[in-house]
């Protein structure tokens, strides 16, 4: 029986970006299947946008991100970032790719790499269309799909799923009724997938 992991994440989450490859390695080893859910910080469950955190916590957050990025071998541009639009609309493009049976994980990777690794404005539809096209996708077609009813419907349903299942931050992983928050908890998810529920 195939093991299912509900993967709740945000395109605009640096932690989702940092933890994606090790998560995919774990999924491959376990022979699991991913069901994606995309949303933004779930304030209804206690999630807090970084801009609303006290300065001391923001400073620690940035330092911890740098430590983990180095540990994971990820390029992370935090200082001297140009003014960028809200990256959340890039989720519509990823959802469109998922619904159309395209490699949505590859698209997620290139969009997050652009945003967090190079400071590119994926909130701008022309920018993300160009990024998708350069990665081998039909950027124009995916861009046009972003406003479609099924895409927006999944976006709304994904948020309801996150609220209902107690998700507040990213990335979050649900398997067999258990919630694991954060890329630093992947080892607990791995144990669970191997039959040992922490």
PDB file of C-alpha atoms in Angstrom:
ATOM      1  CA  UNK A   1       0.000   0.000   0.000  1.00  0.00           C
ATOM      2  CA  UNK A   2       1.420   3.371  -1.040  1.00  0.00           C
ATOM      3  CA  UNK A   3       2.326   5.697   1.806  1.00  0.00           C
ATOM      4  CA  UNK A   4       0.740   9.144   1.449  1.00  0.00           C
ATOM      5  CA  UNK A   5       2.242  12.401   2.665  1.00  0.00           C
ATOM      6  CA  UNK A   6       0.125  15.553   2.621  1.00  0.00           C
ATOM      7  CA  UNK A   7       2.663  18.304   1.964  1.00  0.00           C
ATOM      8  CA  UNK A   8       1.493  21.757   3.052  1.00  0.00           C
ATOM      9  CA  UNK A   9       3.821  24.534   1.976  1.00  0.00           C
ATOM     10  CA  UNK A  10       4.170  28.083   0.747  1.00  0.00           C
ATOM     11  CA  UNK A  11       6.072  29.296  -2.289  1.00  0.00           C
ATOM     12  CA  UNK A  12       7.078  32.289  -0.180  1.00  0.00           C
ATOM     13  CA  UNK A  13       8.431  30.229   2.726  1.00  0.00           C
ATOM     14  CA  UNK A  14      12.236  30.086   2.946  1.00  0.00           C
ATOM     15  CA  UNK A  15      11.918  26.986   5.108  1.00  0.00           C
ATOM     16  CA  UNK A  16       9.928  25.241   2.379  1.00  0.00           C
ATOM     17  CA  UNK A  17      12.704  26.186  -0.040  1.00  0.00           C
ATOM     18  CA  UNK A  18      15.505  24.973   2.225  1.00  0.00           C
ATOM     19  CA  UNK A  19      13.795  21.709   3.087  1.00  0.00           C
ATOM     20  CA  UNK A  20      12.468  20.650  -0.311  1.00  0.00           C
ATOM     21  CA  UNK A  21      15.355  18.478  -1.530  1.00  0.00           C
ATOM     22  CA  UNK A  22      15.799  16.511   1.708  1.00  0.00           C
ATOM     23  CA  UNK A  23      12.038  15.969   1.786  1.00  0.00           C
ATOM     24  CA  UNK A  24      12.082  14.634  -1.762  1.00  0.00           C
ATOM     25  CA  UNK A  25      15.005  12.343  -0.909  1.00  0.00           C
ATOM     26  CA  UNK A  26      12.999  10.963   2.006  1.00  0.00           C
ATOM     27  CA  UNK A  27       9.918  10.475  -0.206  1.00  0.00           C
ATOM     28  CA  UNK A  28      11.963   8.574  -2.780  1.00  0.00           C
ATOM     29  CA  UNK A  29      13.524   6.287  -0.167  1.00  0.00           C
ATOM     30  CA  UNK A  30      10.123   5.548   1.365  1.00  0.00           C
ATOM     31  CA  UNK A  31       8.394   5.049  -1.981  1.00  0.00           C
ATOM     32  CA  UNK A  32       5.752   7.517  -0.814  1.00  0.00           C
ATOM     33  CA  UNK A  33       3.310   9.692  -2.721  1.00  0.00           C
ATOM     34  CA  UNK A  34       2.997  13.454  -2.181  1.00  0.00           C
ATOM     35  CA  UNK A  35      -0.314  15.303  -2.126  1.00  0.00           C
ATOM     36  CA  UNK A  36       0.453  19.049  -2.329  1.00  0.00           C
ATOM     37  CA  UNK A  37      -1.422  21.796  -0.521  1.00  0.00           C
ATOM     38  CA  UNK A  38      -0.357  25.397  -1.099  1.00  0.00           C
ATOM     39  CA  UNK A  39      -1.306  28.341   1.081  1.00  0.00           C
ATOM     40  CA  UNK A  40       0.146  31.234   3.077  1.00  0.00           C
ATOM     41  CA  UNK A  41       0.801  31.610   6.809  1.00  0.00           C
ATOM     42  CA  UNK A  42      -2.227  30.235   8.646  1.00  0.00           C
ATOM     43  CA  UNK A  43      -2.894  32.981  11.167  1.00  0.00           C
ATOM     44  CA  UNK A  44      -6.129  31.246  12.171  1.00  0.00           C
ATOM     45  CA  UNK A  45      -3.979  28.533  13.796  1.00  0.00           C
ATOM     46  CA  UNK A  46      -1.375  30.854  15.315  1.00  0.00           C
ATOM     47  CA  UNK A  47       0.978  31.347  12.373  1.00  0.00           C
ATOM     48  CA  UNK A  48       2.798  34.697  12.352  1.00  0.00           C
ATOM     49  CA  UNK A  49       4.209  36.471   9.314  1.00  0.00           C
ATOM     50  CA  UNK A  50       7.880  37.303   9.872  1.00  0.00           C
ATOM     51  CA  UNK A  51       7.167  41.017   9.404  1.00  0.00           C
ATOM     52  CA  UNK A  52       4.871  40.904  12.450  1.00  0.00           C
ATOM     53  CA  UNK A  53       7.366  39.267  14.793  1.00  0.00           C
ATOM     54  CA  UNK A  54       9.385  41.149  17.426  1.00  0.00           C
ATOM     55  CA  UNK A  55      12.783  42.292  16.181  1.00  0.00           C
ATOM     56  CA  UNK A  56      14.694  39.901  18.450  1.00  0.00           C
ATOM     57  CA  UNK A  57      12.811  36.969  16.996  1.00  0.00           C
ATOM     58  CA  UNK A  58      13.287  38.260  13.445  1.00  0.00           C
ATOM     59  CA  UNK A  59      17.036  38.502  13.974  1.00  0.00           C
ATOM     60  CA  UNK A  60      17.199  34.961  15.330  1.00  0.00           C
ATOM     61  CA  UNK A  61      14.988  33.739  12.455  1.00  0.00           C
ATOM     62  CA  UNK A  62      17.423  35.182   9.907  1.00  0.00           C
ATOM     63  CA  UNK A  63      20.450  33.719  11.669  1.00  0.00           C
ATOM     64  CA  UNK A  64      18.806  30.298  11.903  1.00  0.00           C
ATOM     65  CA  UNK A  65      17.832  30.425   8.234  1.00  0.00           C
ATOM     66  CA  UNK A  66      21.459  31.089   7.303  1.00  0.00           C
ATOM     67  CA  UNK A  67      22.664  28.205   9.451  1.00  0.00           C
ATOM     68  CA  UNK A  68      20.175  25.783   7.912  1.00  0.00           C
ATOM     69  CA  UNK A  69      20.793  27.038   4.378  1.00  0.00           C
ATOM     70  CA  UNK A  70      24.492  26.367   4.854  1.00  0.00           C
ATOM     71  CA  UNK A  71      23.767  22.948   6.312  1.00  0.00           C
ATOM     72  CA  UNK A  72      21.496  22.066   3.390  1.00  0.00           C
ATOM     73  CA  UNK A  73      23.859  23.547   0.796  1.00  0.00           C
ATOM     74  CA  UNK A  74      21.287  26.092  -0.370  1.00  0.00           C
ATOM     75  CA  UNK A  75      22.017  29.590  -1.619  1.00  0.00           C
ATOM     76  CA  UNK A  76      19.840  32.004   0.378  1.00  0.00           C
ATOM     77  CA  UNK A  77      19.757  35.716  -0.378  1.00  0.00           C
ATOM     78  CA  UNK A  78      18.472  37.534   2.699  1.00  0.00           C
ATOM     79  CA  UNK A  79      20.405  40.810   2.707  1.00  0.00           C
ATOM     80  CA  UNK A  80      20.135  43.510   0.054  1.00  0.00           C
ATOM     81  CA  UNK A  81      17.069  41.966  -1.509  1.00  0.00           C
ATOM     82  CA  UNK A  82      15.393  44.239  -4.065  1.00  0.00           C
ATOM     83  CA  UNK A  83      11.791  45.367  -3.496  1.00  0.00           C
ATOM     84  CA  UNK A  84       9.681  42.316  -4.331  1.00  0.00           C
ATOM     85  CA  UNK A  85       5.969  41.738  -4.744  1.00  0.00           C
ATOM     86  CA  UNK A  86       4.061  39.176  -2.704  1.00  0.00           C
ATOM     87  CA  UNK A  87       5.216  35.758  -4.012  1.00  0.00           C
ATOM     88  CA  UNK A  88       1.916  34.062  -3.106  1.00  0.00           C
ATOM     89  CA  UNK A  89       0.400  34.355  -6.630  1.00  0.00           C
ATOM     90  CA  UNK A  90       3.183  32.081  -7.897  1.00  0.00           C
ATOM     91  CA  UNK A  91       1.289  29.317  -6.109  1.00  0.00           C
ATOM     92  CA  UNK A  92      -1.445  29.590  -8.750  1.00  0.00           C
ATOM     93  CA  UNK A  93       1.068  28.631 -11.416  1.00  0.00           C
ATOM     94  CA  UNK A  94       2.241  25.621  -9.404  1.00  0.00           C
ATOM     95  CA  UNK A  95      -1.352  24.540  -8.768  1.00  0.00           C
ATOM     96  CA  UNK A  96      -2.088  24.831 -12.494  1.00  0.00           C
ATOM     97  CA  UNK A  97       0.916  22.613 -13.262  1.00  0.00           C
ATOM     98  CA  UNK A  98      -0.229  20.065 -10.675  1.00  0.00           C
ATOM     99  CA  UNK A  99      -3.808  19.957 -11.964  1.00  0.00           C
ATOM    100  CA  UNK A 100      -2.560  19.585 -15.533  1.00  0.00           C
ATOM    101  CA  UNK A 101      -0.305  16.653 -14.654  1.00  0.00           C
ATOM    102  CA  UNK A 102       2.915  18.584 -15.220  1.00  0.00           C
ATOM    103  CA  UNK A 103       6.017  18.264 -12.998  1.00  0.00           C
ATOM    104  CA  UNK A 104       4.883  20.758 -10.376  1.00  0.00           C
ATOM    105  CA  UNK A 105       7.793  19.961  -8.058  1.00  0.00           C
ATOM    106  CA  UNK A 106      10.276  21.034 -10.732  1.00  0.00           C
ATOM    107  CA  UNK A 107       8.339  24.260 -11.184  1.00  0.00           C
ATOM    108  CA  UNK A 108       8.275  24.807  -7.429  1.00  0.00           C
ATOM    109  CA  UNK A 109      12.048  24.373  -7.300  1.00  0.00           C
ATOM    110  CA  UNK A 110      12.823  26.916 -10.024  1.00  0.00           C
ATOM    111  CA  UNK A 111      10.396  29.499  -8.644  1.00  0.00           C
ATOM    112  CA  UNK A 112      11.711  29.209  -5.091  1.00  0.00           C
ATOM    113  CA  UNK A 113      15.314  29.214  -6.299  1.00  0.00           C
ATOM    114  CA  UNK A 114      14.610  32.416  -8.211  1.00  0.00           C
ATOM    115  CA  UNK A 115      12.924  34.085  -5.251  1.00  0.00           C
ATOM    116  CA  UNK A 116      15.141  32.954  -2.376  1.00  0.00           C
ATOM    117  CA  UNK A 117      18.391  32.246  -4.186  1.00  0.00           C
ATOM    118  CA  UNK A 118      18.507  35.225  -6.537  1.00  0.00           C
ATOM    119  CA  UNK A 119      15.908  37.724  -5.304  1.00  0.00           C
ATOM    120  CA  UNK A 120      13.790  37.612  -8.465  1.00  0.00           C
ATOM    121  CA  UNK A 121      10.258  38.992  -8.310  1.00  0.00           C
ATOM    122  CA  UNK A 122       8.118  35.879  -8.819  1.00  0.00           C
ATOM    123  CA  UNK A 123       5.112  37.872  -7.614  1.00  0.00           C
ATOM    124  CA  UNK A 124       5.288  39.592 -10.991  1.00  0.00           C
ATOM    125  CA  UNK A 125       3.392  37.457 -13.544  1.00  0.00           C
ATOM    126  CA  UNK A 126       5.787  38.288 -16.377  1.00  0.00           C
ATOM    127  CA  UNK A 127       8.803  37.326 -14.287  1.00  0.00           C
ATOM    128  CA  UNK A 128       7.413  33.963 -13.227  1.00  0.00           C
ATOM    129  CA  UNK A 129       6.208  33.249 -16.766  1.00  0.00           C
ATOM    130  CA  UNK A 130       9.752  33.817 -18.015  1.00  0.00           C
ATOM    131  CA  UNK A 131      11.186  31.600 -15.264  1.00  0.00           C
ATOM    132  CA  UNK A 132       8.759  28.803 -16.115  1.00  0.00           C
ATOM    133  CA  UNK A 133       9.504  29.091 -19.829  1.00  0.00           C
ATOM    134  CA  UNK A 134      13.253  28.999 -19.245  1.00  0.00           C
ATOM    135  CA  UNK A 135      12.763  25.809 -17.218  1.00  0.00           C
ATOM    136  CA  UNK A 136      11.020  24.089 -20.125  1.00  0.00           C
ATOM    137  CA  UNK A 137       7.394  24.731 -19.204  1.00  0.00           C
ATOM    138  CA  UNK A 138       4.790  26.485 -21.332  1.00  0.00           C
ATOM    139  CA  UNK A 139       4.967  29.624 -19.229  1.00  0.00           C
ATOM    140  CA  UNK A 140       2.325  31.420 -21.250  1.00  0.00           C
ATOM    141  CA  UNK A 141      -0.220  28.609 -20.874  1.00  0.00           C
ATOM    142  CA  UNK A 142       0.437  28.223 -17.150  1.00  0.00           C
ATOM    143  CA  UNK A 143       0.172  31.965 -16.645  1.00  0.00           C
ATOM    144  CA  UNK A 144      -3.199  32.010 -18.364  1.00  0.00           C
ATOM    145  CA  UNK A 145      -4.397  29.136 -16.161  1.00  0.00           C
ATOM    146  CA  UNK A 146      -3.688  31.027 -12.925  1.00  0.00           C
ATOM    147  CA  UNK A 147      -7.119  32.633 -12.778  1.00  0.00           C
ATOM    148  CA  UNK A 148      -9.127  29.557 -13.741  1.00  0.00           C
ATOM    149  CA  UNK A 149     -11.890  28.292 -11.468  1.00  0.00           C
ATOM    150  CA  UNK A 150     -10.250  24.928 -10.725  1.00  0.00           C
ATOM    151  CA  UNK A 151      -6.948  26.585  -9.808  1.00  0.00           C
ATOM    152  CA  UNK A 152      -8.541  29.153  -7.505  1.00  0.00           C
ATOM    153  CA  UNK A 153     -10.804  26.449  -6.116  1.00  0.00           C
ATOM    154  CA  UNK A 154      -7.843  24.297  -5.087  1.00  0.00           C
ATOM    155  CA  UNK A 155      -6.134  27.339  -3.557  1.00  0.00           C
ATOM    156  CA  UNK A 156      -9.192  27.961  -1.366  1.00  0.00           C
ATOM    157  CA  UNK A 157      -9.611  24.265  -0.528  1.00  0.00           C
ATOM    158  CA  UNK A 158      -5.920  23.944   0.371  1.00  0.00           C
ATOM    159  CA  UNK A 159      -6.255  26.684   2.969  1.00  0.00           C
ATOM    160  CA  UNK A 160      -9.302  25.025   4.472  1.00  0.00           C
ATOM    161  CA  UNK A 161      -7.350  21.768   4.619  1.00  0.00           C
ATOM    162  CA  UNK A 162      -4.507  23.523   6.455  1.00  0.00           C
ATOM    163  CA  UNK A 163      -6.865  25.148   8.956  1.00  0.00           C
ATOM    164  CA  UNK A 164      -8.750  21.921   9.601  1.00  0.00           C
ATOM    165  CA  UNK A 165      -5.550  19.924  10.163  1.00  0.00           C
ATOM    166  CA  UNK A 166      -3.874  22.330  12.569  1.00  0.00           C
ATOM    167  CA  UNK A 167      -1.213  23.633  10.197  1.00  0.00           C
ATOM    168  CA  UNK A 168       0.224  27.042  11.079  1.00  0.00           C
ATOM    169  CA  UNK A 169       3.697  27.149   9.497  1.00  0.00           C
ATOM    170  CA  UNK A 170       5.709  25.683   6.653  1.00  0.00           C
ATOM    171  CA  UNK A 171       6.619  23.199   5.538  1.00  0.00           C
ATOM    172  CA  UNK A 172       4.194  20.869   7.279  1.00  0.00           C
ATOM    173  CA  UNK A 173       3.812  17.170   6.600  1.00  0.00           C
ATOM    174  CA  UNK A 174       0.826  14.989   7.488  1.00  0.00           C
ATOM    175  CA  UNK A 175       1.116  11.223   7.437  1.00  0.00           C
ATOM    176  CA  UNK A 176      -1.233   8.674   8.944  1.00  0.00           C
ATOM    177  CA  UNK A 177      -2.952  11.277  11.115  1.00  0.00           C
ATOM    178  CA  UNK A 178       0.271  12.795  12.480  1.00  0.00           C
ATOM    179  CA  UNK A 179       1.438  16.364  11.793  1.00  0.00           C
ATOM    180  CA  UNK A 180       5.129  17.281  11.521  1.00  0.00           C
ATOM    181  CA  UNK A 181       6.025  20.965  11.278  1.00  0.00           C
ATOM    182  CA  UNK A 182       9.300  22.167   9.836  1.00  0.00           C
ATOM    183  CA  UNK A 183      12.074  20.816   7.671  1.00  0.00           C
ATOM    184  CA  UNK A 184      13.997  20.140  10.883  1.00  0.00           C
ATOM    185  CA  UNK A 185      11.420  17.472  11.788  1.00  0.00           C
ATOM    186  CA  UNK A 186      11.941  15.364   8.681  1.00  0.00           C
ATOM    187  CA  UNK A 187      13.744  12.702  10.725  1.00  0.00           C
ATOM    188  CA  UNK A 188      10.541  12.130  12.733  1.00  0.00           C
ATOM    189  CA  UNK A 189       8.537  11.832   9.528  1.00  0.00           C
ATOM    190  CA  UNK A 190      11.097   9.361   8.220  1.00  0.00           C
ATOM    191  CA  UNK A 191      10.785   7.240  11.363  1.00  0.00           C
ATOM    192  CA  UNK A 192       7.012   7.239  10.973  1.00  0.00           C
ATOM    193  CA  UNK A 193       7.261   6.202   7.326  1.00  0.00           C
ATOM    194  CA  UNK A 194       9.527   3.345   8.455  1.00  0.00           C
ATOM    195  CA  UNK A 195       6.894   2.111  10.886  1.00  0.00           C
ATOM    196  CA  UNK A 196       8.079   3.782  14.089  1.00  0.00           C
ATOM    197  CA  UNK A 197       5.673   6.534  15.076  1.00  0.00           C
ATOM    198  CA  UNK A 198       7.521   9.035  17.313  1.00  0.00           C
TER     199      UNK A 198
END
